[in-house]
Structure formats: structure tokens, C-alpha cells
Amino acid sequence: MAVVAALAVGHLVAGILVAPSASPYLAVGNAAIDRTPNAVKDFAIAQFGTSDKLVLLLGMAVVIALVAVVAGLVSRRRTLPGLIVIVVLGVVGILAVLEQAGGGVLALLAPVASLLAGAGVFWWLHRLAVRRAARQAAAVTEDSPRQPQDWRLRIHGMVERELTLSWDDLRSMRSVERPVTMTCVSNEVGGPYISTAHFTGVMLADILDAAGVRNGADQIVTTSVDGWTCGTPTETVSDPGREAMLAYAMNREPLPVEHGFPVRMIVPGLYGFVSATKWITDMKLTTFAEDRAYWLQRDWGQRAPIKTMSRIDSPGSFEQVAADRVTLAGIRVAQTVGIERVEVRLDGGQSTGGQWTPAELSTEVNIDTWRMWRMGVPGLRPGPHTADVRATDKSGYTQTPERVLSIPDGATGWHSIRFTVQ
């Protein structure tokens, strides 16, 4: 697509602002014809007649397409190979235009615009590309502690007292137990990357008080045993109402290895990439200006609070439902704020004048866990239907209908499904 954009922009700019001969695509074709041996030219004319140039241009298109496909395949992980190919093709186009259309700044307008368009579109597409999910692998790295007693946590940086906590030190501190809903920032609208568990651990605010945080330390950079880093706002972790913790138990059992054994970080209300360090071994008090954690280096958000969301779990999308059993149900989350209401709209509001219908809410466990909702829908006519859901939190914010991708700090939009009443 980047190469197509480059060719289209070059051709368009040449045709509108300069001259057809300044099109990089046509200039390269003409340059190729000039360098073709006479015997080959004669053969092409004999075979294709007056269509010989058209055949050449089509052949060029095929070759460029193949080069673009190969460049795309080798650029799945890094942008550099693809950018190199685009730059090389762009330079060839510039040289061909200089030869075919003559010198001058105006003649270079089309090939330069083509090069910039190709590079820009390629970078944009590469940034939006969805990475293939990795296969689940063993969660323990070679130097992970085999026993909880082997675990250590170093706390340093902008602190009054550098500390090294052992497992026994951690377990001797005041503990808290709390159910918390955790959400991955990669969770798309209506996605599955969200769940709730009961965590037991030590308040991070107590640990920070013991170390003494210096003024100006607005970020806590935590490091996993495998070197992965996570940047979390200090003010969020220090908020006693947030109950951020270093957790050592999950559902009243020792943390499973895949969930961070022996100790992990939990910060309600923040997406995991800025809060949920597993296998934690290091905690540095610093600033956002000084240190850039793993995902911040890759253009993801800096603070990333979890957005108010709602989801329809039943019926499933495209499910067939008996007319007397139509009940819509799902979950909604508004961490650190709480849910005020959930509303459902059927068939785009055609039968209700665009109005939304409030759903029934389950009892709230706490403001950091999801809540269930449901709504019975009697009397739906047989046939296809749609349902949309939106949530309003206790701050008065209602979910926006605007669909936004996960990058850089979480997806937005109403979750919608289609189902059929039998």
C-alpha cells in the first residue's frame, strides 16, 4: 500500500503541477526503453505492436509489486528494511526524472513527493499493524527465584533511604486483600483481555513511605526479572484510596508462575503496561523526563488510566435466540470511579425513537472491579437484530461512540452485536 501511495502521489503531482514526463513511474519506464537493446525493442514491437510500452509499464508494475511484497514481509518486525526499499525506489525515480524531464527544482517535485508519501504511509501502516499474539511459553526465566525466600526487591533512585526487601520483610508488613479487575491495553472494544481476581499483598504506599520519596519523583520505574521495564505515575501509586500493592497471592493461593510468582505489582485503574510488573525485582524512583520505560519507547501512552467500558457477553454475536428467551447481559468497568448506569439500544433505536433503555446492575463489590448487567427483551419480532451498549460512570462521563484503536492508551467505542430471534 505504501508503494501504491507513492506511485499515485508522484503521478498525480506530475500530471497537475509539472508534466507527465515528470512522473517517476513513466520516467523510469522511458529510461528503461532508452537502455533496451535494439533487438529487444524490435522483438517487443513485433510481438505487441503499439502496445509495447503498455506491456513494459505493466511488467514494471508486477516487478514493483513483488519487491513491495518482499519488503513488507521482511519489515514485519522492523521498519528499516521497508524504508530502505522505498528510499532506493525513490532515488531511482528522481534520477530517471532528472534524465527524462530535465533538471530544475520543479521537475523534482513529483519524485520527491512520491518518496515522502511512500515513506510516510509505510511508517503509518507499520505503526497501526496488529502484532500476532505470541504463543504461550514458560513464564519463568533462568534466573527467576525458585523459592520465595530467594526473592529480593531493590528500591532506589530519588529516595531518602535505599532499601532491599526480602520475602520475609514483605510478609512482615501490613497486608491487604482486595478483588481487582485487570485490563490489558490491547483489549479492543468488546474484547476478552479483561478479568478479575482476588489479590493479597502489601500496600505500595507503605513501602514508599519507608523509603522516603524525594520531591520531584513523578515516576516509578519497575523492572522484571527478565529486564522488562514499566513506568507508573508516583502520585497514583501513593494514593491510599487506590490500594496499589505488591501482591504475593492470587485467589488466596500463591501467585501462579504465569501471573508473576513470587511477587508482582497491582495498581487498580491503570492498564497493565504501565502498572502490572510481574516477577518484580527492582523499583526506581525517577522522573518521566529522565527514564522511558519499555512501552513508552514504542510510542504507547505515559499514564494510561483504564477507560470506562461496557461489553455484551450474551447473546453472542450472530447467535440465534428463542423469542421467549432474549436476555442481554454483560460486564462494565469504571475503575476508581464506579458505574452509575448501563444502557442498551436495540436496532439503532428505530423502535424507541433513538432512546436508550437502562439495564439492571449487579451489586457493586468495589469500584475497582467489574459489575454485571442484564436486560430482558420480551416481544422481539423474529429476524435479525442489533444491540449497542454504553456505560456512564459516577463522574458523569458516558462512553463515546467514537471507535479508537488501543494504541496509545486504550480503545474506545460502543460494543455492538448482531443476533437473530427465531
Phi, psi and omega in degrees: 000325179295319179293319177300316179298318180298313180296318181295315180296316179300315180294318182293314180297318179297316183291326185269318190255337186238260179199154181306327181293344179275358176294124181303321182296311180291324181296318177296319178298315179294322177296322178295320179296318180300330184262004180280130178303148183301323181297321179291320177301313181299320179297316181296318180294320180295325183276320189245353178063226181286355179268011185299320180291323178298318178297320179298314181296322177294320177298319176299319180299319179296315181297315180297320179297318179296317178298319180296319179297314179297317179298321178295320181295319182279354181254016183296327182258329183228147180278340189302311181302316180295319178296323178298314179299316180296318179295317179299313178298322179295318179295319176301318178297318179298314180297319180295319179295318178301322181285316188274325185255357181089168181284186179110149182295321183298323180295332182277353184301314183293310181294326178291318177298322178298315180296314181294320179296316180298314181294319181294314179294320179298314180298317181296315180294321180296325180290326182277345186301136178277122180285141178292134180297135180287151175292145179294127182235174178302134187274345185268131174270170189302322185259020174294146178295132181280331178236147179306326182295343178279348187285142175221147175231119177267131179240119188208192181094229184276066180230158177284326183225114176289134183236153167230112182267136173262173177301317180295322177300314182297314183290342179277350182275164178302129183256157176228151175234135185199131170285134182223136172270131180243140184228135174275139180296340178283358180292114177284173178303123182077011186282170186264356189276061180207138179199171183233140176216164179261116184250145175237134181186200183245137180299129177295329178299323178294320180294318178295323177297321180294325181278331182078094182281130179281155178300141177095348180281093185264000181222143171248116177261116178254149184234136176275167180298336180267006177095354179293140183241152183219132179252124184235136178299130182298320182297327179291315180294326183281347182292113183296333178287343182279330181056047171294142186216161162264110186266140176237358178220148180226124185054039177063025173232156175307146180307131171296154181304315183292347179252013169114015181312134005267342185220138176222170181257141178228123176231101180303139174092356177243142174299152187301329185289348175242018185204334197253053182297124176266158178050044188294136180228346186213141179223117183243124173276123186207203178231158176294331179290332185271320187232137177241115182287176190310305186282335176294326176294342182252026171072020173272172188292163183269321186247316167052062170292146180293131183278146173302129184215162174215156185215145174262119179260333182217131000287162176289159180299132181068015178284150175262131187233139176292144186300329182268008183229031182275104175230123176270140181207157179182203181234164172209150185222135171212074188296146181068355180239310182100152182270132175269313180199160172235137181232147181236143176233127180261138174052040178067016179079017183298322183269354183237015180066031180083002183284152176258147181252126179295142177260163177278134182254145174283169178294139180280124175285306170199172185284356180258007178238156178292160174235148178273155173219158176204159179205118175286142182231085179281154171076019177287135179292150175299147179123186183283146178217162173236155176220136175241150178227146175214153181239150173238128181269177187286353173276351182098356180283132175250136180311137176281145176283349184293124179277122178231140179291168183297319181286133009261347188215034173113143182282155173226164178132161176279139174277132181230147176225163171241138177214167183236130175268127182276000000 
